[in-house]
Amino acid sequence: MAEYSALSLLKNALSGNRDWKPAWRKPAPKPSYDVIIVGGGGHGLATAYYLAAEHGITNVAVIEKSWLGSGNIGRNTTIVRSNYLLPDSIRFYDFSVKLWENLSHELNYNVMFSQRGVLNLAHNPGQADAYIRRGNAMRHGGGDALWLTREEIARKVPGLDLSGSARFPVVGGLLQQRAGTARHDAVAWGYARGADRRGVDLIENCEVTGFLRDGDRIVGVETSRGEIRARKVGLAVAGSTGRVLKLAGIDSFPIESHVLQAFVSEALKPFVDCVVTFGGGHLYMSQSDKGGLVFGGSLDYYNSYAQRGNLPTVEDVMSEICAMFPSVARLRLLRSWGGVMDMSMDGSPIITKGPLPGIYLNCGWCYGGFKATPASGFSFAHTIARDEPHAINAPYTLSRFERGAVIDETGHGPTPKLH
Amino acid sequence: MLISCPHCGPRDLAEFSYQGDATRIRPDPASTDAKAWYGYVYARPNPAGRHREFWQHAGGCRAHLLVVRDTLTHEIYEVTFARPLPGTGETA
Amino acid sequence: MSPRRAATGGLLDRTRTVRFTFDGQTYDGHPGDTLASALLANGVTLVGRSFKYHRPRGVFTAGIDEPNALVTVLKEGVREPNIPATRIELHDGLRAESQNRFPSLDYDFGALNQLGGRLIGAGFYYKTFMGPVIGPLKGTRFWMLCERFIRRAAGLGRADYGKDPSRYERMNAFCDVLVVGGGLAGLMAAEAAAKAGKRVILAEQEPAVGGFARWSGETIGGKPASVFAEQLAERLAGLDTVRLLSRTTVWGYYDGNTLAATERVCDHLAKAPKGNPRQRHWTIRAGKVVLAAGALERPIVFPGNDRPGVMLAGAVRRYATEHAVLPGDRTVLFTNNDSAYEAAVAIRRAGGHVTAIVDVRPSISEAAAALASEAGVVPLTGQAVVGTSGGKRLAGVTVQRFDAATGALSGDARPIECDSLAVSSGWQPVIHLASQAGGKAHWDEALQAFLPPQPGRSWTGAGAFMGRMTTAEALASGRDAGLDAAGKKPSRAKLPEVAPQPLDIAPAPVFEIKAKGKAFVDLQHDVTADDVRLAHREGFVSVEHLKRYTTLGMATDQGKSSNVPGLAIMAEARGIAIPEAGTTRFRPPFSPVAIGSIAAERYGDLRPDRLTPMHDWHVENGAAMTPAGLWHRPLVYAAPGETVEQAYIREAAAVRRSVGIVDVSTLGKIAVKGPDAAEFLDRVYTNTFSTLPVGKARYGLMLREDGIAFDDGTTWRLGENDFLMTTTTANAGPVMQHLEYFLDVIWPDLRVHLTSVTDAWAGAAIAGPNARKVLEKCVAGTAVDNEALPFMGIVEGAIGGAPVMICRLSFSGELAYEVYSGAGHGLHVWEALMEAGEEFAITPYGMEALGALRIEKGHVTGAEIDGRTTARDLYLDWMLSKKKPFVGSALMDRPALIDQNRIRLVGVVSLDGRPLGGGAHIVEKGSLDDLGQSIGHITAFCYSPELSKYIGLALVRGGKARHGTRAFVSDPLRKRFGPVEIVSHHFFDPEGRRMHG
């Protein structure tokens, strides 16, 4: 298949764009593969890509219930960052940012990763200390972080309410300049095309309905398109983790599925350059290349598999964005949507072999799955290919909950709240 | 979403605070069975469908309610007090 | 006289003239006009530029579905971008600007994008701009360079940064029946439900109810349809069980039949009357909903279909009838159904000229033919428009023979001169709210449209929304829906006659004319039919992939006119039927809503302010206030010219030397009462409270279930079964909820009652060697000497005549007391304490001095109890009872929680005489240029007046084992690096002699 480039665009334009080929094939499932990845979202597609690209394992099928990229990869607020507090998190997400930085080249697909920076606003001295602790942790972990004064913030982000009379006055902010945004759908499509070009079968509209067993061992899946066997089955189904594990007979797991809403305004000429988060509540906002302000807040906070939220959260989020940018009150909300989050009990993911022989599990992404996509796929592929974790996902075990070795970034404990 | 508080009547979601899965059983306080405590503190059935869960009417009577709700549709089937009524040993 | 306004007719107030400006040019209109109708009346046809190619665009619709005529409204000194001109009611002084053009609407550099043509088709940006792999533009740099230009070219209107000066408000409403849509179906439903005794709210997004009846030209029961609708509305307005809301868009259908609506209260006025909000956010909880949202017309896709002057036929009909405006001098109609013929008649009646009716169908009904002849034109059947000409305004169309069955064109293309083209490919019910409610739409072959899902328990539907397109059906289905919502059976009573007889609305299944040239599906986003086919070719065939790859339907109109044609083109490319291609799920809002309106009363007032009873005193006495959660607390009481540091050092020194006073009203306070209260406390605290004597207090620690430290505070035993628990300020709410959960859910057998009394008590702590002397001067009714009031003792007495409760406990390490009074007496007691303390130079102190004093003592707060530390990490092991289980005891000693290498509490002393910093890290070696490995971090620091050094608390790997060792503070964010000594966190008076004294 042809490389994408300015030249290929020109050539195809001259022939009326009639010669473009499908970005990926639409194969029928084969009876067996070396590896099956359940879940054709960002993480599943990235895993398949890295299995092929890094480990030479190409006899792989990604099976997806719906269309590729129909889960949270296609319904997030597109933020990429590694501004974490704890060393395990910093190592993992910094690795991810490094993969992001070269991802468009790696995939020959413009995922539009734009390192426009993520700025966390702090509103009182205690919060400032907490952010500075985090920024210093990032720096000591080899990453980038800057502390901005209110005056520096005023220059960087016009329109913020930086007045002393604000309900939560801004005292400073933590800036990670290498962070930014990417085009979410493009990430799914880029990985899909990359995996497909290396021989991976991407099978859409194929729902897993059960698991094939040989004794204790999982040896494949039953699907709406028939049985498919494989030596190894990787699950990367995010919010559906509970449902899929139930099919494997696992009835209880440290994950809850919750709905998170996201919002976009009408398109505007450039309004805000970097990603800004509000510390007087829970809100993050950026502007897409098309011009829409993209923003989100907290979970609705009740177990849900419905991709729909409710009004109180909508009202909270709108209140907070207006408190941060008072001129936004006059702008208009265009669309809202909901995604189902796989909330783990410490806010950190699980990327591991098991919990049954033949199964490999990737879940627990909470709000943060999008930015993790490359590192998640990379380390999950490593875990599947080598039967042992990569250094970056070694802490993300399932046993950590029992041992007390949780990776609790927010300190909220064993609840999905606010992770 | 509206939740019918047995004390206060149907009230908006905004008045309630979610308190999570109601099917887990707390081990005996003196137990040191790590598996049992893991099961209580960390593991969840997380069903797609009917879910027994606690809500506190935090902006109202502050009672904890036992709610049966569908996690696929958000439809609420049943709301009772989490705490048995005095003298009855039963929930309302 | 406006060039295109008919001399008579229309629902306008011609006695008044309204003056407005568009792009700086002044025009006139009448009340009853929209900005769109007034611009059309003035002959203004070029009103906007499209998103991508910056093509010139004109008004396309007459309503909410407008993709082209988006303007920025300038009002109250702020800009409001992207408002459809079709939705702006004309008022005096209205100022509007066109968008997405530079330097002007007429001459727009962005139009150069059109030269890119096929090069910049759907998804082109995914295939390029990746830049070089090496060199200065490697990584993301090349893309980011390109992106800067792309971002400037994209976007529509420009927002500004000025604060929106408007006020918004919220209304909570409850009704038995909510009717969405004030057309005939909705009005009939509202009347039927109200007559059945139900409380009804009817919401209509337009300024006036009536909908289609306002411009249909029909008669109902012999009366003009618009009059029939008005009279029906008047009858409803007379009922006190009915609330009619106009200018109110119901935009969200949420769980539990909760619907969100926005009422535009003042947007149509030059100036909002005093006391009125700009918009009002309605949250409506409805027993049942009647959806009567009508239908929207769809265009036909053909080359050149975006030229200014091309409009939907229904819009032309509406402008001609309701606004007496003709879109042009010579109008051509292009249709696949009969409804366009009514537009032809409307043009004729308004005095306009219909040049031709081009109909893709090989033959038409007699009724349609009769209308054509009334309009003075012979229809060109079996033909299609295959192109248009003109620059910034339509100059003509090209017509060719067309086979509706095969889509094939034949014969010669003939030009027809015209300056207006009205198009229609049938009508699509507005099913958005039903889709939001969760149902799946189904395809109706006859109407070639998606109909809503089957009505369920929560809603029912009526009129065009249900595919009942004629007026007679709207009346009947509206009445039945109203009755159904009221729990009644359908009525058989006769309804008034509608004249003339309705036409057959069913369209021929033709959505696109394939000919040479750019044919637009999504006008605003410039998505062409070829883009849809390109998406198909590249495998983006599912409806969601189509939408995301091409951006079809993602513009401000959310594809209201483009979704169905786009889907039809994809279905044809795939060789499948339209319903097999699927439809997207609609999500709130139905149409764009001002973000401030949803924030409502919280815009400008995000959260409540919690103020202690002494708040005003603090402010009057020079306190700088700082937020602490929702509370405001004094940071320091700086004297003129003092820095924060100077102030807190002075305040803390005064406490150590003589006496200070601090407001502690914000501490959480929970009354724990009942026969099992002591047992309950034993279970939730790590230490024992059942042994606490009445009249004494004890410091307590709580863990979470997972064994991590949760909160600390003192609990006072006021009586055998009566305790007053205090919590940290930040955890007052979480602790209350934690306790209530255990009582309700885990230990329902315990006879304990909890009451949050945080706001009932005001608290002042007085601390320092002279604290007792101050009390002795002002406390009546009790002695306060060491015998009467020993350490951790509690007495009741009075200060200044106000009853108080005094507990001798210390956070500062000094001889100290907490004095609690009823909140209403708080200020009075505070002032009495200040007066009594005058001779000892009593010094009020704030959070900073409080912090300094506790750091000197090594007391922990939220910076150390941060949700990750254990009691052992904080060297609070002594508080962990071994005699009883407590919340957290089972899990607190898991392997990873007792690892010796965890970060644990220590003290640090700055060895270079410079300040430390909260959030700074600790390293064993390194420098700012070569950062070492972090072994922990500083949680809090201060200058210690007692030790004359900068000291801090820190969590450091290994904790105590490092006492006496050197390390470095490493704070690259603040560019601070320097030597520290790690010491015990008990800096000052470790034996506690001062507080026991």
Short mmCIF file of N, CA and C in Angstrom, two decimals, chain C residues 620-659:
data_model
loop_
_atom_site.label_atom_id
_atom_site.label_comp_id
_atom_site.label_asym_id
_atom_site.label_seq_id
_atom_site.Cartn_x
_atom_site.Cartn_y
_atom_site.Cartn_z
N GLU C 620 -11.66 43.30 58.96
CA GLU C 620 -11.49 44.66 59.49
C GLU C 620 -10.15 44.83 60.19
N ASN C 621 -9.61 43.74 60.67
CA ASN C 621 -8.35 43.83 61.40
C ASN C 621 -7.15 43.42 60.56
N GLY C 622 -7.34 43.57 59.26
CA GLY C 622 -6.19 43.50 58.37
C GLY C 622 -5.80 42.10 57.93
N ALA C 623 -6.67 41.11 58.14
CA ALA C 623 -6.28 39.77 57.73
C ALA C 623 -6.30 39.65 56.20
N ALA C 624 -5.28 39.00 55.66
CA ALA C 624 -5.34 38.57 54.26
C ALA C 624 -6.02 37.21 54.28
N MET C 625 -7.13 37.07 53.57
CA MET C 625 -7.89 35.81 53.64
C MET C 625 -7.41 34.86 52.55
N THR C 626 -7.47 33.59 52.84
CA THR C 626 -7.07 32.59 51.85
C THR C 626 -8.13 31.50 51.79
N PRO C 627 -8.39 30.96 50.59
CA PRO C 627 -9.41 29.91 50.52
C PRO C 627 -8.91 28.61 51.15
N ALA C 628 -9.79 27.94 51.90
CA ALA C 628 -9.49 26.62 52.44
C ALA C 628 -10.73 25.79 52.17
N GLY C 629 -10.71 25.06 51.06
CA GLY C 629 -11.95 24.42 50.61
C GLY C 629 -12.94 25.53 50.29
N LEU C 630 -14.15 25.44 50.84
CA LEU C 630 -15.13 26.50 50.61
C LEU C 630 -15.00 27.63 51.62
N TRP C 631 -14.17 27.41 52.65
CA TRP C 631 -14.01 28.42 53.70
C TRP C 631 -13.03 29.49 53.27
N HIS C 632 -13.13 30.61 53.94
CA HIS C 632 -12.10 31.65 53.82
C HIS C 632 -11.48 31.79 55.20
N ARG C 633 -10.17 31.70 55.27
CA ARG C 633 -9.51 31.78 56.57
C ARG C 633 -8.40 32.82 56.53
N PRO C 634 -8.09 33.44 57.68
CA PRO C 634 -7.01 34.42 57.69
C PRO C 634 -5.67 33.74 57.42
N LEU C 635 -4.89 34.30 56.52
CA LEU C 635 -3.56 33.79 56.24
C LEU C 635 -2.58 34.40 57.25
N VAL C 636 -2.54 35.73 57.27
CA VAL C 636 -1.77 36.49 58.28
C VAL C 636 -2.55 37.78 58.51
N TYR C 637 -2.26 38.41 59.64
CA TYR C 637 -2.77 39.77 59.90
C TYR C 637 -1.57 40.69 59.76
N ALA C 638 -1.23 41.01 58.52
CA ALA C 638 0.00 41.76 58.30
C ALA C 638 -0.16 43.21 58.72
N ALA C 639 0.82 43.72 59.45
CA ALA C 639 0.86 45.15 59.75
C ALA C 639 1.31 45.87 58.48
N PRO C 640 1.02 47.16 58.38
CA PRO C 640 1.43 47.88 57.17
C PRO C 640 2.92 47.69 56.90
N GLY C 641 3.24 47.34 55.67
CA GLY C 641 4.63 47.19 55.29
C GLY C 641 5.22 45.83 55.59
N GLU C 642 4.48 44.99 56.26
CA GLU C 642 4.99 43.67 56.60
C GLU C 642 4.80 42.69 55.45
N THR C 643 5.77 41.82 55.22
CA THR C 643 5.55 40.73 54.27
C THR C 643 4.80 39.62 55.00
N VAL C 644 4.33 38.63 54.21
CA VAL C 644 3.64 37.49 54.81
C VAL C 644 4.58 36.80 55.80
N GLU C 645 5.85 36.64 55.39
CA GLU C 645 6.79 35.94 56.27
C GLU C 645 7.03 36.71 57.56
N GLN C 646 7.24 38.01 57.42
CA GLN C 646 7.45 38.82 58.62
C GLN C 646 6.24 38.73 59.55
N ALA C 647 5.07 38.73 58.95
CA ALA C 647 3.84 38.73 59.75
C ALA C 647 3.70 37.41 60.51
N TYR C 648 3.91 36.29 59.82
CA TYR C 648 3.68 35.03 60.55
C TYR C 648 4.76 34.78 61.59
N ILE C 649 5.97 35.24 61.32
CA ILE C 649 7.02 35.07 62.32
C ILE C 649 6.67 35.88 63.57
N ARG C 650 6.18 37.10 63.35
CA ARG C 650 5.77 37.94 64.49
C ARG C 650 4.63 37.26 65.26
N GLU C 651 3.63 36.74 64.51
CA GLU C 651 2.47 36.14 65.16
C GLU C 651 2.88 34.89 65.95
N ALA C 652 3.70 34.03 65.32
CA ALA C 652 4.09 32.79 65.99
C ALA C 652 4.95 33.09 67.22
N ALA C 653 5.83 34.07 67.09
CA ALA C 653 6.69 34.43 68.22
C ALA C 653 5.84 34.95 69.38
N ALA C 654 4.79 35.70 69.05
CA ALA C 654 3.92 36.24 70.09
C ALA C 654 3.23 35.11 70.85
N VAL C 655 2.87 34.04 70.14
CA VAL C 655 2.24 32.90 70.79
C VAL C 655 3.21 32.25 71.76
N ARG C 656 4.44 32.04 71.32
CA ARG C 656 5.43 31.40 72.18
C ARG C 656 5.78 32.29 73.38
N ARG C 657 5.72 33.59 73.15
CA ARG C 657 6.18 34.53 74.18
C ARG C 657 5.05 34.88 75.16
N SER C 658 3.85 35.14 74.59
CA SER C 658 2.78 35.61 75.48
C SER C 658 1.48 34.84 75.20
N VAL C 659 0.73 35.30 74.22
CA VAL C 659 -0.52 34.61 73.90
C VAL C 659 -1.02 35.06 72.53
#
